[in-house]
XYZ file of C-alpha atoms in Angstrom:
651
model
C 126.285 121.090 89.027
C 123.831 123.305 90.866
C 124.365 125.253 94.034
C 121.705 126.991 96.100
C 122.593 129.867 98.378
C 121.434 129.576 101.962
C 118.067 130.917 103.039
C 119.532 133.558 105.335
C 118.973 136.864 103.582
C 122.115 138.770 104.364
C 123.707 141.351 102.105
C 124.625 139.534 98.845
C 128.275 139.055 97.928
C 127.557 140.155 94.350
C 125.985 143.390 95.576
C 129.209 144.665 97.141
C 130.356 147.772 95.262
C 134.097 148.012 94.702
C 136.537 146.120 96.978
C 137.528 143.914 94.044
C 140.870 142.946 95.615
C 139.196 141.881 98.848
C 136.557 139.826 97.076
C 139.232 138.102 94.981
C 141.328 137.244 98.057
C 138.318 135.740 99.844
C 137.309 133.713 96.804
C 140.835 132.330 96.358
C 140.952 131.242 100.012
C 137.526 129.625 99.598
C 138.911 127.673 96.639
C 142.145 126.687 98.387
C 141.893 126.910 102.235
C 145.551 125.836 102.396
C 146.492 129.405 101.455
C 146.149 130.238 105.144
C 143.490 132.918 105.357
C 143.091 136.610 104.666
C 143.958 139.583 106.843
C 141.779 142.575 105.957
C 143.182 145.917 107.069
C 141.166 149.082 106.767
C 139.507 152.032 108.355
C 136.093 151.678 109.942
C 133.040 151.737 107.670
C 134.631 150.021 104.657
C 132.299 146.968 104.532
C 134.951 144.540 105.821
C 132.499 142.570 107.959
C 129.736 142.722 105.326
C 131.928 141.111 102.656
C 133.123 138.345 104.984
C 129.628 137.405 106.119
C 128.436 137.358 102.519
C 131.193 134.889 101.541
C 129.941 132.096 103.820
C 126.694 131.834 101.859
C 128.647 130.996 98.681
C 130.624 128.041 100.023
C 129.708 124.531 98.842
C 127.498 122.450 101.160
C 129.294 120.419 103.815
C 128.924 116.630 103.833
C 127.938 115.312 107.263
C 126.487 112.044 108.681
C 123.083 113.729 108.769
C 123.295 114.816 105.135
C 124.514 117.995 103.425
C 124.352 121.187 105.426
C 125.206 124.809 104.704
C 128.711 126.009 105.494
C 128.856 127.864 108.783
C 130.168 131.312 109.572
C 131.679 131.094 113.066
C 132.622 134.371 114.737
C 135.322 134.301 117.367
C 134.899 136.979 120.046
C 138.002 138.883 121.158
C 137.511 137.778 124.764
C 137.312 134.030 123.997
C 139.379 131.647 126.135
C 141.659 128.964 124.715
C 139.284 126.214 125.918
C 136.412 127.857 124.023
C 138.525 128.028 120.873
C 140.127 124.555 120.714
C 137.740 122.616 122.950
C 138.149 120.880 126.297
C 136.965 117.975 128.416
C 133.180 117.723 128.665
C 132.880 118.004 132.436
C 129.127 117.403 132.385
C 129.541 113.960 130.823
C 132.478 113.164 133.094
C 130.460 113.930 136.229
C 127.200 112.430 134.951
C 128.396 109.311 133.099
C 131.988 108.894 134.224
C 132.985 109.087 130.544
C 136.043 110.995 129.344
C 134.470 112.951 126.467
C 135.609 115.898 124.389
C 133.592 119.093 124.057
C 134.324 120.670 120.646
C 135.378 124.297 120.435
C 134.848 127.022 117.854
C 137.480 125.554 115.512
C 135.494 122.324 115.226
C 132.283 124.239 114.500
C 134.055 126.203 111.749
C 135.110 123.039 109.875
C 134.439 123.451 106.127
C 133.158 126.981 106.765
C 134.456 130.453 107.618
C 136.108 131.414 110.894
C 135.797 135.172 111.263
C 137.824 137.161 113.800
C 136.888 140.814 113.935
C 139.565 143.065 115.463
C 142.092 140.241 115.283
C 144.825 142.675 116.339
C 143.161 142.894 119.772
C 143.136 139.102 120.236
C 145.721 137.643 122.604
C 148.836 136.558 120.719
C 148.718 132.944 121.909
C 145.163 132.573 120.551
C 146.226 134.003 117.199
C 149.004 131.378 117.117
C 146.442 128.630 117.765
C 144.176 129.845 114.958
C 146.950 130.168 112.414
C 148.402 126.756 113.267
C 144.987 125.162 112.757
C 144.460 127.043 109.480
C 147.855 125.876 108.181
C 147.550 122.212 109.243
C 143.803 121.701 108.767
C 143.652 119.850 112.091
C 143.454 120.636 115.797
C 145.301 118.531 118.350
C 144.307 118.973 121.994
C 146.541 117.513 124.706
C 145.361 118.535 128.143
C 144.910 117.054 131.636
C 145.769 113.564 130.442
C 143.272 113.855 127.595
C 144.205 113.640 123.913
C 141.959 114.484 120.972
C 142.446 115.314 117.290
C 139.843 116.494 114.805
C 139.855 118.109 111.349
C 139.464 121.879 111.133
C 139.640 123.106 107.553
C 138.187 126.569 107.278
C 138.622 129.911 105.591
C 140.259 132.117 108.214
C 139.470 135.810 107.877
C 140.735 138.445 110.274
C 139.759 142.094 110.057
C 141.423 144.993 111.820
C 141.590 148.766 111.970
C 145.314 149.740 111.995
C 144.505 152.776 114.147
C 143.739 150.387 117.020
C 147.138 148.677 116.910
C 149.164 146.336 114.733
C 149.821 142.624 114.713
C 153.351 141.475 115.474
C 155.387 140.831 112.270
C 155.667 137.142 113.193
C 151.875 136.853 113.218
C 151.443 138.962 110.096
C 153.554 136.443 108.181
C 151.275 133.600 109.243
C 148.319 135.050 107.355
C 148.455 133.852 103.772
C 147.081 136.984 102.097
C 146.437 140.559 103.086
C 144.273 143.286 101.609
C 144.185 146.967 102.541
C 140.727 148.444 102.018
C 139.582 152.041 102.048
C 136.501 153.954 101.038
C 136.441 154.981 97.385
C 136.989 158.649 96.595
C 134.915 158.296 93.411
C 131.586 160.074 93.861
C 129.759 157.650 91.573
C 130.933 154.610 93.536
C 130.034 156.174 96.878
C 126.579 157.133 95.591
C 125.938 153.555 94.448
C 126.978 152.246 97.878
C 124.398 154.537 99.484
C 121.636 153.467 97.082
C 122.224 149.746 97.564
C 122.480 149.936 101.311
C 119.258 151.912 101.630
C 117.485 149.514 99.239
C 118.651 146.585 101.350
C 117.470 148.174 104.596
C 113.997 148.877 103.115
C 113.407 145.289 101.986
C 116.249 142.781 102.553
C 114.467 139.858 100.881
C 113.572 141.762 97.740
C 117.046 143.277 97.481
C 118.788 139.919 97.960
C 116.530 138.296 95.360
C 117.880 140.759 92.753
C 121.341 139.230 93.171
C 120.441 135.581 93.730
C 121.376 134.644 90.185
C 124.812 136.260 90.402
C 125.515 134.724 93.808
C 124.498 131.263 92.597
C 126.810 131.641 89.601
C 129.692 132.670 91.885
C 129.028 129.753 94.237
C 129.100 127.293 91.328
C 132.352 128.797 90.027
C 133.939 128.341 93.458
C 132.798 124.701 93.616
C 134.085 123.982 90.094
C 137.419 125.647 90.847
C 137.770 123.584 94.032
C 137.247 120.383 92.089
C 139.725 121.478 89.389
C 142.434 122.527 91.827
C 144.314 119.223 91.797
C 144.515 119.173 87.999
C 146.053 122.668 87.581
C 149.672 122.418 86.450
C 152.374 124.641 87.971
C 155.201 124.587 85.409
C 158.807 124.868 86.466
C 159.259 128.306 84.871
C 156.484 129.687 87.127
C 158.060 128.037 90.154
C 161.291 129.894 89.300
C 159.306 133.101 88.749
C 157.760 132.774 92.224
C 161.132 132.048 93.844
C 162.712 135.002 92.025
C 159.983 137.405 93.178
C 160.292 136.361 96.821
C 164.081 136.631 96.655
C 163.880 140.058 95.001
C 161.589 141.381 97.749
C 163.787 139.840 100.434
C 161.019 138.076 102.340
C 162.048 135.963 105.309
C 161.728 132.192 105.225
C 159.901 130.089 102.640
C 156.289 130.595 103.719
C 155.738 133.391 101.180
C 156.977 131.194 98.310
C 154.599 128.375 99.206
C 151.625 130.670 99.791
C 152.247 132.444 96.491
C 152.370 129.098 94.666
C 149.079 127.948 96.221
C 147.455 131.304 95.483
C 148.619 131.252 91.845
C 147.184 127.736 91.420
C 143.867 128.825 92.961
C 143.795 131.887 90.679
C 144.356 129.719 87.616
C 141.538 127.391 88.695
C 139.269 130.405 89.322
C 139.740 131.711 85.784
C 139.252 128.213 84.366
C 142.857 127.654 83.305
C 144.677 124.351 83.346
C 148.141 125.811 83.880
C 149.528 128.664 86.005
C 150.705 131.634 83.950
C 152.511 134.897 84.564
C 149.253 136.748 85.255
C 148.343 134.261 87.985
C 151.715 134.762 89.670
C 151.396 138.547 89.557
C 147.905 138.424 91.076
C 149.256 136.135 93.800
C 152.211 138.456 94.476
C 149.916 141.455 94.978
C 148.102 139.573 97.742
C 151.022 137.664 99.268
C 153.873 140.164 99.532
C 152.563 143.474 100.994
C 152.534 142.440 104.664
C 155.791 140.506 104.368
C 157.830 143.513 103.278
C 157.685 145.279 106.621
C 161.088 145.031 108.269
C 160.138 147.564 110.917
C 156.812 148.228 112.676
C 156.935 151.777 111.291
C 157.341 150.769 107.652
C 154.331 151.668 105.530
C 152.326 148.599 104.460
C 151.541 147.993 100.821
C 153.307 147.039 97.626
C 154.933 149.563 95.319
C 153.693 148.778 91.801
C 156.864 150.112 90.156
C 158.958 147.859 92.345
C 156.687 144.945 91.470
C 157.036 145.730 87.747
C 160.834 145.696 88.031
C 160.755 142.475 90.034
C 158.435 140.825 87.494
C 160.820 141.806 84.677
C 163.773 140.263 86.498
C 161.689 137.223 87.447
C 160.775 136.726 83.789
C 164.463 136.651 82.886
C 165.183 134.164 85.674
C 162.229 132.015 84.631
C 163.326 131.826 80.995
C 167.007 131.343 81.802
C 166.407 128.673 84.365
C 167.553 130.908 87.191
C 170.492 133.288 87.529
C 173.923 131.789 87.038
C 176.650 132.734 89.542
C 179.173 135.217 88.169
C 182.710 133.836 88.621
C 184.066 137.404 88.734
C 181.604 138.474 91.447
C 183.451 138.397 94.799
C 180.159 137.942 96.668
C 178.919 139.571 99.858
C 181.667 138.225 102.106
C 184.515 139.495 99.899
C 183.653 142.920 98.526
C 187.102 143.622 97.175
C 189.749 146.155 98.161
C 187.507 149.221 97.812
C 184.309 148.014 99.462
C 183.271 147.494 103.072
C 184.397 144.183 104.509
C 182.681 142.069 107.113
C 184.539 143.834 109.927
C 183.478 147.381 109.194
C 183.237 150.198 106.645
C 185.723 150.642 103.839
C 188.168 153.533 103.611
C 185.685 155.861 101.928
C 182.579 154.614 103.719
C 181.267 157.344 106.013
C 179.876 154.740 108.425
C 176.446 154.689 110.058
C 174.566 157.880 110.898
C 174.806 159.125 114.470
C 172.353 157.539 116.883
C 169.461 159.405 118.387
C 171.305 159.519 121.682
C 174.079 161.691 120.165
C 173.364 165.301 119.435
C 175.115 168.006 117.439
C 177.137 170.638 119.313
C 175.325 173.680 120.607
C 175.104 176.829 118.579
C 175.502 180.388 119.699
C 173.637 180.880 123.041
C 172.578 184.323 121.925
C 171.032 182.923 118.787
C 169.294 180.262 120.877
C 167.798 182.836 123.229
C 166.537 184.885 120.303
C 165.016 181.766 118.795
C 163.250 181.004 122.065
C 161.843 184.523 122.421
C 160.686 184.740 118.799
C 158.323 187.333 117.435
C 155.031 186.248 118.878
C 151.637 186.838 117.328
C 148.282 186.944 119.120
C 148.490 183.244 119.990
C 151.949 183.520 121.494
C 153.580 181.378 118.803
C 156.798 182.262 117.032
C 156.963 181.784 113.265
C 156.704 178.038 112.659
C 159.228 175.884 110.927
C 159.544 172.172 110.314
C 161.869 170.140 112.472
C 164.879 168.441 110.934
C 164.545 164.730 110.102
C 165.017 162.451 113.128
C 168.507 161.188 113.743
C 169.076 157.449 113.641
C 167.194 155.463 116.249
C 168.730 153.059 118.752
C 167.745 150.331 121.178
C 166.237 152.259 124.073
C 166.651 151.489 127.746
C 163.694 150.017 129.562
C 161.648 152.712 131.276
C 159.644 150.835 133.879
C 156.971 151.699 136.443
C 157.827 150.344 139.912
C 155.514 148.128 141.887
C 153.172 145.469 140.566
C 150.121 146.273 138.465
C 147.174 144.376 137.024
C 146.946 145.948 133.572
C 146.671 144.588 130.052
C 149.208 141.888 129.050
C 152.438 143.378 127.751
C 156.173 143.463 128.353
C 157.025 146.656 130.200
C 156.248 146.592 133.928
C 155.671 143.866 136.484
C 152.077 142.729 136.923
C 149.955 140.060 138.534
C 148.718 137.711 135.836
C 147.224 134.296 135.152
C 150.101 132.921 133.077
C 153.312 134.394 134.494
C 155.834 132.680 136.720
C 154.726 131.637 140.208
C 156.241 134.046 142.720
C 154.554 132.989 145.978
C 151.644 131.069 147.465
C 148.617 133.166 148.346
C 145.069 132.814 149.569
C 143.185 130.427 147.279
C 140.314 132.740 146.209
C 139.768 131.004 142.880
C 143.440 131.091 141.890
C 145.214 128.109 140.363
C 145.911 125.563 143.111
C 149.459 125.687 144.518
C 149.862 121.987 145.402
C 153.157 122.100 147.390
C 151.967 125.029 149.532
C 148.629 123.290 150.139
C 150.347 120.075 151.266
C 152.709 121.973 153.559
C 149.795 123.856 155.142
C 147.907 120.593 155.722
C 151.049 118.952 157.107
C 151.467 121.778 159.603
C 148.081 120.823 161.093
C 149.070 117.165 161.558
C 149.735 117.412 165.350
C 146.279 118.846 166.059
C 144.409 116.538 163.651
C 146.240 113.329 164.443
C 146.377 112.296 160.786
C 147.152 113.937 157.469
C 144.129 115.395 155.685
C 143.504 118.328 153.356
C 140.636 120.598 154.333
C 139.203 123.623 152.465
C 141.014 126.102 154.684
C 144.343 124.443 153.788
C 144.016 125.287 150.106
C 146.596 127.723 148.784
C 146.600 129.409 145.403
C 149.533 130.436 143.233
C 150.219 134.112 142.714
C 151.650 134.604 139.225
C 153.746 137.487 138.073
C 154.070 138.504 134.458
C 154.392 141.730 132.517
C 151.887 144.402 131.582
C 151.673 147.039 128.893
C 151.382 150.623 130.052
C 150.075 153.913 128.741
C 153.199 155.889 127.826
C 152.528 159.620 127.420
C 155.352 161.393 125.562
C 155.607 165.113 126.320
C 157.985 166.545 123.710
C 159.431 170.052 124.042
C 159.279 171.543 120.522
C 160.020 175.145 121.517
C 162.616 177.485 120.094
C 165.280 176.577 122.653
C 165.041 172.942 121.584
C 165.033 173.745 117.872
C 168.377 175.617 117.845
C 170.734 174.044 115.323
C 168.124 171.337 114.693
C 168.627 169.911 118.170
C 165.106 168.508 117.979
C 166.263 165.996 115.374
C 168.129 164.176 118.148
C 165.063 164.329 120.395
C 162.689 162.984 117.754
C 165.192 160.219 117.011
C 165.083 159.305 120.688
C 161.272 159.413 120.743
C 161.119 157.078 117.733
C 163.425 154.668 119.583
C 161.119 154.821 122.597
C 158.068 154.329 120.364
C 159.644 151.243 118.832
C 160.277 149.994 122.359
C 156.618 150.730 123.221
C 155.473 148.762 120.155
C 157.505 145.738 121.214
C 156.185 145.959 124.780
C 152.513 146.202 123.716
C 151.921 149.670 125.164
C 149.392 152.345 124.334
C 150.965 155.711 123.600
C 149.990 159.362 123.471
C 152.046 162.318 122.244
C 151.890 165.910 123.535
C 154.028 168.711 122.091
C 155.020 171.961 123.814
C 155.299 175.083 121.676
C 154.312 178.739 122.033
C 151.824 179.102 124.879
C 150.016 175.812 124.369
C 150.441 172.112 124.922
C 148.891 170.222 122.024
C 147.693 166.636 122.189
C 148.837 165.577 118.717
C 147.965 161.909 119.327
C 145.321 160.696 121.820
C 146.022 157.327 123.527
C 146.247 154.627 120.885
C 147.833 151.243 120.246
C 148.712 152.242 116.682
C 152.240 153.431 117.310
C 153.099 153.927 113.632
C 150.604 156.831 113.618
C 152.677 158.476 116.354
C 155.738 158.279 114.120
C 153.864 159.953 111.266
C 152.756 162.750 113.613
C 156.364 163.312 114.661
C 157.392 163.608 111.021
C 155.010 166.569 110.693
C 156.159 168.217 113.937
C 156.364 172.030 113.937
C 158.876 173.859 116.134
C 159.488 177.320 117.558
C 158.209 179.714 120.202
C 158.236 179.635 123.977
C 158.150 176.617 126.314
C 154.814 176.023 128.130
C 156.111 173.317 130.501
C 153.319 173.727 133.062
C 150.647 173.385 130.365
C 152.347 170.235 129.062
C 152.380 168.545 132.463
C 148.761 169.489 133.115
C 147.753 168.171 129.697
C 149.552 164.883 130.411
C 147.734 164.607 133.757
C 144.410 165.272 132.022
C 145.087 162.587 129.392
C 145.980 159.998 132.040
C 142.969 160.732 134.252
C 140.608 160.557 131.286
C 142.131 157.260 130.142
C 141.748 155.776 133.633
C 137.981 156.080 133.249
C 137.954 153.711 130.262
C 140.988 151.559 131.137
C 141.313 151.647 134.911
C 143.890 148.872 135.286
C 146.441 150.244 132.794
C 149.135 152.205 134.598
C 150.598 155.335 133.047
C 154.151 156.570 132.565
C 154.836 160.171 131.500
C 158.091 160.568 129.543
C 159.070 164.247 129.404
C 161.774 165.214 126.884
C 162.941 168.774 127.586
C 165.889 170.972 128.501
C 163.849 172.214 131.443
C 163.509 175.830 130.303
C 160.009 177.075 131.150
C 159.429 180.424 129.417
C 155.685 180.758 128.738
C 153.372 182.800 130.991
C 154.062 184.524 134.293
C 156.421 182.840 136.769
C 156.812 179.905 134.369
C 159.231 177.925 136.551
C 157.023 178.072 139.653
C 153.982 177.139 137.579
C 155.862 174.147 136.146
C 156.797 172.993 139.646
C 153.192 173.334 140.857
C 152.016 171.346 137.821
C 154.595 168.681 138.672
C 153.063 168.440 142.147
C 149.638 167.817 140.628
C 151.100 165.010 138.495
C 152.590 163.413 141.608
C 149.294 163.873 143.476
C 147.520 161.885 140.732
C 149.938 158.969 141.328
C 151.451 159.165 137.855
C 154.962 157.825 137.363
C 157.352 159.849 135.236
C 160.778 159.901 133.652
C 162.463 163.156 132.625
C 164.846 162.916 129.671
C 167.267 165.847 129.964
C 167.953 167.300 126.504
C 170.252 170.109 127.697
C 173.577 170.535 125.858
C 176.702 172.604 125.947
C 179.592 173.369 128.251
C 177.409 175.266 130.744
C 174.487 173.294 132.154
C 171.747 174.921 134.208
C 170.322 171.644 135.533
C 166.717 172.786 135.054
C 165.457 169.422 133.807
C 167.071 167.605 136.729
C 165.409 170.037 139.139
C 162.041 169.467 137.475
C 162.449 165.684 137.765
C 162.884 166.083 141.541
C 159.569 167.938 141.726
C 158.001 165.132 139.649
C 159.535 162.583 142.056
C 160.331 160.484 139.021
C 163.213 159.013 137.124
C 165.869 161.091 135.398
C 168.163 160.268 132.477
C 170.178 162.359 130.063
C 169.391 162.086 126.385
C 172.857 160.724 125.569
C 172.359 157.985 128.196
C 168.995 156.817 126.877
C 170.525 154.227 124.570
C 170.605 150.736 126.067
C 173.940 150.275 124.295
C 175.489 153.228 126.132
C 174.707 152.236 129.706
C 173.427 149.247 131.612
C 170.669 148.955 134.146
C 167.044 149.971 134.267
C 165.515 153.410 134.725
C 162.730 153.031 137.262
C 160.274 155.887 137.674
C 159.586 156.812 141.275
C 156.170 155.926 142.644
């Protein structure tokens, strides 16, 4: 069997240096599209797009009524609408011929080819659902406006993303069959070869591609042969048990991982020319199938620990040979741990119970020691000797911090917003909105006495105003000064911030983090949708020194104003976590209050989280919140489990 690569002279697949895991994942999905696609995660400049585009030229020709044609690479833009993706009624033919015809979308064009979604993490969630459903079923069913249409859509789905720009929801991560994390090699020889090949390609693309034509043709033929052999590859029962044991050992949810791993192992066996799946095929499949399904929390590090995989493979081998683990009659099981273990109703007699939540803080230490810690011995920069903060206390389910009023920002789940898909809240002027039929009829009916008969005229049309939810920019201003660090008090604060960051992740916010220490306010994380990076920055937080509250508020104002230039519709919420003690500079309290006035003047909503402790309370944070004209809540009340209601920041 012969296979000719397409005439388009892109960068050859065989010329890619390194990225062996990515190339293998793409090849396996090309062999068995039922795997469900590949999610490629990696920093910018790691050849993600180059590899994907090179793959399309290796796929077998597509049979069509007009004869064989080359497989297509269809790119889906982030701003595509659902009609553009799945297809819709062909209005031109309806108006011209009176015929109810279907206009195919991008999924139809990608049939038997590659559907490539760059920055898939920025795509609307409902569109990602549509893509993954089509990739899993191999068909698209459109039911809209009394029109029904079904067509095949078998394609290799590839999504690429930079984790620094935000993560996919865990539910959507699981829908991708395989995942690969890519990064630039640290080997000087590999990097030098990348430079040489790229420069050679840019000088003469045709000549460079011709050097690798033979290797690409060989790869294309191997893919075609493996596709044809797929149905004849045997998956023995011992390997089925090995797959089930691995998924159980890693605790993955549902059965999707088991099925994807089985399909991937079969494709891997066909790729190497085997007739039966072996242990090596299962291991290769596990390395591609399990990494993104291990994350129980958005802040868990992605990836697969090789030592853990080795241990799981050893146990899986025992289960495979033994026909699966037999139940131990002496094992009381999880619901009956015995007299000395924790029962279903709570901890056992010697169980210390769960760690304290982030809303609970240790008792205050000696006030004199705290004051000394706050003063510190300052150097030229005004910073006291640094020290690391204690580990964050346990996180909790945070209360909703919400901006009042109605915005028009990016889709999310925090604050109210006008939207295209939310619930209908009232009729409004038509102005291109979706037609509100009852309101339109009522308006026309009101004109019946003057018109003499019922008729609908253009001025009677009423649109529907929808209300949904938006994601906001949440700027965390964290007091890391000496007064906050006494007796590791900051561990409670960072635990609270992590709870709020988890809440921001679930509500699709952008976040920024500013810390206050010494005489400076430091922007440790510019606005980003990658909230797990914020958690890593908090882990490396340094504490000590004075409290530059005014500088922190001014820095927050600067961050918000700068972000408004690039994202004008996204509203901002400043969350200030402090005990309210301003100690840096001259007249620090007055300067903090003046800075608060500037924040209010910029129309920035705020919530002050009061971190003050002890028998004697000065009420400084509460006073500052009044100057900010924003919401106020004590740290211990931040947990949604502790109190009810919603904290609304003042406009």
